Amino acid sequence: AKASGRNRVQFFDPQMQAQVRAHMELEGALRVAVERSQFSLYYQPQVDDTGHITGAEVLLRWRHPVKGMISPARFIPLAEETGLIVPLGRWVLEAACTQLAAWAADPHLSQLSLSVNVSATQIRQDSFVSDVFRILDDTGADPRRLNLELTESSLVTEVESVIAKMAALKARGVGFSLDDFGTGYSSLAYLKRLPLDQLKIDQGFVRDILIDPNDAAIAKMTILLAGSLGISVVAEGVETEAQRQFLAEHGCHGYQGYLFGAPMPLEEFEHLFSTAFSH
Ligand code: C2E
Ligand code: CA
Ligand code: CA
Ligand code: CA
């Protein structure tokens, strides 16, 4: 074993071994969680200029029976690696569309739209479009209330095929946002070819928008770019009134962040929305 060099030695590093074991345990637990539906959705309000809630982004939560709440930042990458993101992502879409259909009967709630995160692995599935159509048919959700958030990583490879899928879904009224805009490898050249409805300014640019002139420049450019592409823009991670005001002064029209509400369970979201309506 000694002769086989550094890689081999590293593998037996007890710390690394512990990491590998933890990773495998998490993967096993994730498989069980998918089977046993230990997931739920949280809803984070999205608001317009006037502070009215226009909808929510749905964010996945995993309540592990022993370990408690596990952050999607930890398990989404693993779900992608193992392919579990495919059934999990389908479950998220089903749950979101079921909710949209349930709201449809209420005159106020029926105005809300839901944004669902779709990972690169998911949209690359051949069955992605037919899966979404089936879910829309099964639940009876209005496709015009459904918005899918793609990240730039979905658009790095197989761009033509992704564009074709977007076009098919858009033909039925489904909307598309480009999430975390500016953090990946988007080429401005193909941005104009993508049938997008919205750009989302990443929270990484919003955080220090009042302090860091580079972040401010990127946020302003994104707002202008969305305007010239004729699509909407949502700033995420808005935590303070000063950040909101700065963004508003530069032409932003949509906001999401702790200032308006953290991701919350359904009942809380509906309550927040109904109290906003009662005055
Ligand atoms: P994201 O799509 O960029 O979602 C926004 C993240 O920012 C959420 O983290 C949200 O809780 C957090 N956030 C919202 N407002 C604020 C704020 O004002 N300040 C700060 N500091 N953070 C804020 P969360 O829920 O932990 O999700 C992390 C990531 O996991 C998401 O980033 C998304 O990439 C992924 N994710 C979550 N749910 C799903 C899902 O159903 N499917 C897929 N494929 N990915 C998901
Ligand atoms: Ca998102
Ligand atoms: Ca985002
Ligand atoms: Ca992000």
Tab-separated table of N, CA and C in Angstrom, residues 16-86:
chain	number	residue	atom	x	y	z
A	16	MET	N	-10.762	11.839	5.947
A	16	MET	CA	-11.389	11.675	4.648
A	16	MET	C	-12.341	10.482	4.671
A	17	GLN	N	-11.912	9.427	5.353
A	17	GLN	CA	-12.742	8.233	5.453
A	17	GLN	C	-14.069	8.578	6.147
A	18	ALA	N	-13.963	9.377	7.176
A	18	ALA	CA	-15.161	9.803	7.897
A	18	ALA	C	-16.072	10.609	6.974
A	19	GLN	N	-15.440	11.431	6.130
A	19	GLN	CA	-16.222	12.247	5.185
A	19	GLN	C	-16.950	11.373	4.172
A	20	VAL	N	-16.211	10.358	3.667
A	20	VAL	CA	-16.805	9.440	2.698
A	20	VAL	C	-17.985	8.720	3.348
A	21	ARG	N	-17.818	8.287	4.576
A	21	ARG	CA	-18.881	7.573	5.278
A	21	ARG	C	-20.099	8.486	5.481
A	22	ALA	N	-19.825	9.710	5.888
A	22	ALA	CA	-20.920	10.671	6.108
A	22	ALA	C	-21.686	10.908	4.808
A	23	HIS	N	-20.949	11.004	3.721
A	23	HIS	CA	-21.531	11.223	2.400
A	23	HIS	C	-22.433	10.043	2.021
A	24	MET	N	-21.916	8.814	2.263
A	24	MET	CA	-22.681	7.618	1.927
A	24	MET	C	-23.924	7.498	2.811
A	25	GLU	N	-23.778	7.855	4.062
A	25	GLU	CA	-24.924	7.818	4.976
A	25	GLU	C	-26.004	8.784	4.525
A	26	LEU	N	-25.542	9.980	4.133
A	26	LEU	CA	-26.476	11.008	3.673
A	26	LEU	C	-27.183	10.539	2.406
A	27	GLU	N	-26.427	9.903	1.515
A	27	GLU	CA	-27.023	9.404	0.278
A	27	GLU	C	-28.085	8.340	0.578
A	28	GLY	N	-27.761	7.442	1.496
A	28	GLY	CA	-28.723	6.402	1.885
A	28	GLY	C	-29.973	7.011	2.482
A	29	ALA	N	-29.764	7.982	3.356
A	29	ALA	CA	-30.886	8.655	4.017
A	29	ALA	C	-31.743	9.405	3.000
A	30	LEU	N	-31.077	9.955	1.995
A	30	LEU	CA	-31.796	10.709	0.957
A	30	LEU	C	-32.703	9.774	0.151
A	31	ARG	N	-32.191	8.574	-0.156
A	31	ARG	CA	-33.009	7.585	-0.869
A	31	ARG	C	-34.250	7.225	-0.065
A	32	VAL	N	-34.056	6.975	1.223
A	32	VAL	CA	-35.176	6.637	2.105
A	32	VAL	C	-36.154	7.803	2.165
A	33	ALA	N	-35.589	9.020	2.241
A	33	ALA	CA	-36.420	10.221	2.347
A	33	ALA	C	-37.298	10.401	1.122
A	34	VAL	N	-36.729	10.083	-0.068
A	34	VAL	CA	-37.521	10.193	-1.297
A	34	VAL	C	-38.669	9.185	-1.234
A	35	GLU	N	-38.359	7.948	-0.785
A	35	GLU	CA	-39.396	6.906	-0.683
A	35	GLU	C	-40.469	7.264	0.345
A	36	ARG	N	-40.030	7.826	1.462
A	36	ARG	CA	-40.976	8.074	2.565
A	36	ARG	C	-41.553	9.479	2.587
A	37	SER	N	-41.224	10.266	1.560
A	37	SER	CA	-41.727	11.647	1.470
A	37	SER	C	-41.494	12.454	2.746
A	38	GLN	N	-40.223	12.541	3.124
A	38	GLN	CA	-39.889	13.369	4.292
A	38	GLN	C	-39.639	14.827	3.888
A	39	PHE	N	-40.139	15.183	2.726
A	39	PHE	CA	-39.879	16.541	2.235
A	39	PHE	C	-41.110	17.420	2.378
A	40	SER	N	-40.868	18.701	2.503
A	40	SER	CA	-41.992	19.631	2.425
A	40	SER	C	-41.527	20.880	1.685
A	41	LEU	N	-42.495	21.696	1.322
A	41	LEU	CA	-42.166	22.917	0.611
A	41	LEU	C	-42.352	24.114	1.526
A	42	TYR	N	-41.420	25.049	1.447
A	42	TYR	CA	-41.571	26.350	2.087
A	42	TYR	C	-41.837	27.363	0.978
A	43	TYR	N	-42.492	28.434	1.363
A	43	TYR	CA	-42.894	29.451	0.392
A	43	TYR	C	-42.256	30.773	0.773
A	44	GLN	N	-41.504	31.363	-0.154
A	44	GLN	CA	-40.932	32.684	0.127
A	44	GLN	C	-41.619	33.724	-0.748
A	45	PRO	N	-42.242	34.740	-0.096
A	45	PRO	CA	-42.982	35.743	-0.857
A	45	PRO	C	-42.117	36.491	-1.875
A	46	GLN	N	-42.738	36.792	-3.000
A	46	GLN	CA	-42.148	37.686	-3.994
A	46	GLN	C	-43.094	38.874	-4.091
A	47	VAL	N	-42.551	40.080	-4.085
A	47	VAL	CA	-43.403	41.269	-4.058
A	47	VAL	C	-43.092	42.204	-5.222
A	48	ASP	N	-44.070	43.053	-5.536
A	48	ASP	CA	-43.870	44.066	-6.580
A	48	ASP	C	-43.478	45.409	-5.956
A	49	ASP	N	-43.436	46.474	-6.786
A	49	ASP	CA	-43.059	47.835	-6.338
A	49	ASP	C	-43.845	48.302	-5.135
A	50	THR	N	-45.138	47.954	-5.134
A	50	THR	CA	-46.026	48.480	-4.105
A	50	THR	C	-46.008	47.605	-2.858
A	51	GLY	N	-45.184	46.547	-2.865
A	51	GLY	CA	-45.100	45.665	-1.705
A	51	GLY	C	-46.150	44.563	-1.707
A	52	HIS	N	-46.966	44.497	-2.754
A	52	HIS	CA	-47.964	43.435	-2.850
A	52	HIS	C	-47.309	42.106	-3.194
A	53	ILE	N	-47.779	41.057	-2.534
A	53	ILE	CA	-47.258	39.724	-2.819
A	53	ILE	C	-47.836	39.232	-4.146
A	54	THR	N	-46.939	38.901	-5.077
A	54	THR	CA	-47.382	38.425	-6.389
A	54	THR	C	-47.282	36.908	-6.504
A	55	GLY	N	-46.538	36.322	-5.575
A	55	GLY	CA	-46.365	34.879	-5.634
A	55	GLY	C	-45.297	34.458	-4.656
A	56	ALA	N	-44.763	33.273	-4.877
A	56	ALA	CA	-43.726	32.766	-3.987
A	56	ALA	C	-42.775	31.880	-4.765
A	57	GLU	N	-41.554	31.813	-4.247
A	57	GLU	CA	-40.642	30.777	-4.721
A	57	GLU	C	-40.804	29.604	-3.773
A	58	VAL	N	-40.963	28.405	-4.314
A	58	VAL	CA	-41.056	27.239	-3.440
A	58	VAL	C	-39.666	26.663	-3.213
A	59	LEU	N	-39.351	26.425	-1.958
A	59	LEU	CA	-38.022	25.947	-1.584
A	59	LEU	C	-38.169	24.655	-0.780
A	60	LEU	N	-37.403	23.683	-1.188
A	60	LEU	CA	-37.515	22.351	-0.626
A	60	LEU	C	-36.917	22.285	0.778
A	61	ARG	N	-37.587	21.570	1.659
A	61	ARG	CA	-37.084	21.332	3.002
A	61	ARG	C	-37.117	19.841	3.306
A	62	TRP	N	-36.039	19.365	3.913
A	62	TRP	CA	-35.946	17.953	4.291
A	62	TRP	C	-35.900	17.858	5.811
A	63	ARG	N	-36.963	17.296	6.353
A	63	ARG	CA	-37.020	17.096	7.791
A	63	ARG	C	-36.616	15.656	8.085
A	64	HIS	N	-35.351	15.497	8.472
A	64	HIS	CA	-34.818	14.167	8.785
A	64	HIS	C	-35.307	13.770	10.171
A	65	PRO	N	-35.795	12.502	10.326
A	65	PRO	CA	-36.391	12.113	11.614
A	65	PRO	C	-35.441	12.264	12.802
A	66	VAL	N	-34.131	12.119	12.568
A	66	VAL	CA	-33.171	12.230	13.673
A	66	VAL	C	-32.388	13.536	13.596
A	67	LYS	N	-31.895	13.849	12.388
A	67	LYS	CA	-30.990	14.996	12.252
A	67	LYS	C	-31.717	16.333	12.147
A	68	GLY	N	-33.024	16.276	12.067
A	68	GLY	CA	-33.780	17.532	11.955
A	68	GLY	C	-33.733	18.091	10.552
A	69	MET	N	-33.851	19.404	10.453
A	69	MET	CA	-33.931	20.067	9.155
A	69	MET	C	-32.576	20.052	8.456
A	70	ILE	N	-32.536	19.510	7.268
A	70	ILE	CA	-31.294	19.522	6.489
A	70	ILE	C	-31.459	20.508	5.325
A	71	SER	N	-30.476	21.398	5.193
A	71	SER	CA	-30.540	22.479	4.207
A	71	SER	C	-30.429	21.950	2.784
A	72	PRO	N	-31.217	22.532	1.857
A	72	PRO	CA	-31.104	22.121	0.456
A	72	PRO	C	-29.695	22.363	-0.099
A	73	ALA	N	-28.991	23.343	0.441
A	73	ALA	CA	-27.621	23.590	-0.019
A	73	ALA	C	-26.773	22.339	0.197
A	74	ARG	N	-27.121	21.516	1.184
A	74	ARG	CA	-26.372	20.287	1.449
A	74	ARG	C	-26.868	19.117	0.613
A	75	PHE	N	-28.189	18.994	0.476
A	75	PHE	CA	-28.645	17.758	-0.160
A	75	PHE	C	-28.964	17.892	-1.654
A	76	ILE	N	-29.189	19.092	-2.159
A	76	ILE	CA	-29.465	19.214	-3.597
A	76	ILE	C	-28.258	18.772	-4.446
A	77	PRO	N	-27.041	19.231	-4.105
A	77	PRO	CA	-25.896	18.763	-4.897
A	77	PRO	C	-25.775	17.234	-4.884
A	78	LEU	N	-26.025	16.616	-3.737
A	78	LEU	CA	-25.953	15.169	-3.615
A	78	LEU	C	-27.075	14.502	-4.416
A	79	ALA	N	-28.257	15.103	-4.362
A	79	ALA	CA	-29.386	14.575	-5.132
A	79	ALA	C	-29.091	14.648	-6.626
A	80	GLU	N	-28.366	15.687	-7.027
A	80	GLU	CA	-27.991	15.812	-8.443
A	80	GLU	C	-26.999	14.727	-8.836
A	81	GLU	N	-25.982	14.542	-7.988
A	81	GLU	CA	-24.936	13.549	-8.248
A	81	GLU	C	-25.521	12.150	-8.388
A	82	THR	N	-26.493	11.827	-7.561
A	82	THR	CA	-27.009	10.467	-7.497
A	82	THR	C	-28.212	10.262	-8.416
A	83	GLY	N	-28.669	11.335	-9.058
A	83	GLY	CA	-29.830	11.212	-9.936
A	83	GLY	C	-31.153	11.267	-9.184
A	84	LEU	N	-31.081	11.306	-7.854
A	84	LEU	CA	-32.323	11.357	-7.062
A	84	LEU	C	-33.084	12.659	-7.286
A	85	ILE	N	-32.396	13.641	-7.859
A	85	ILE	CA	-33.048	14.920	-8.129
A	85	ILE	C	-34.222	14.744	-9.101
A	86	VAL	N	-34.166	13.687	-9.905
A	86	VAL	CA	-35.231	13.505	-10.900
A	86	VAL	C	-36.583	13.185	-10.223
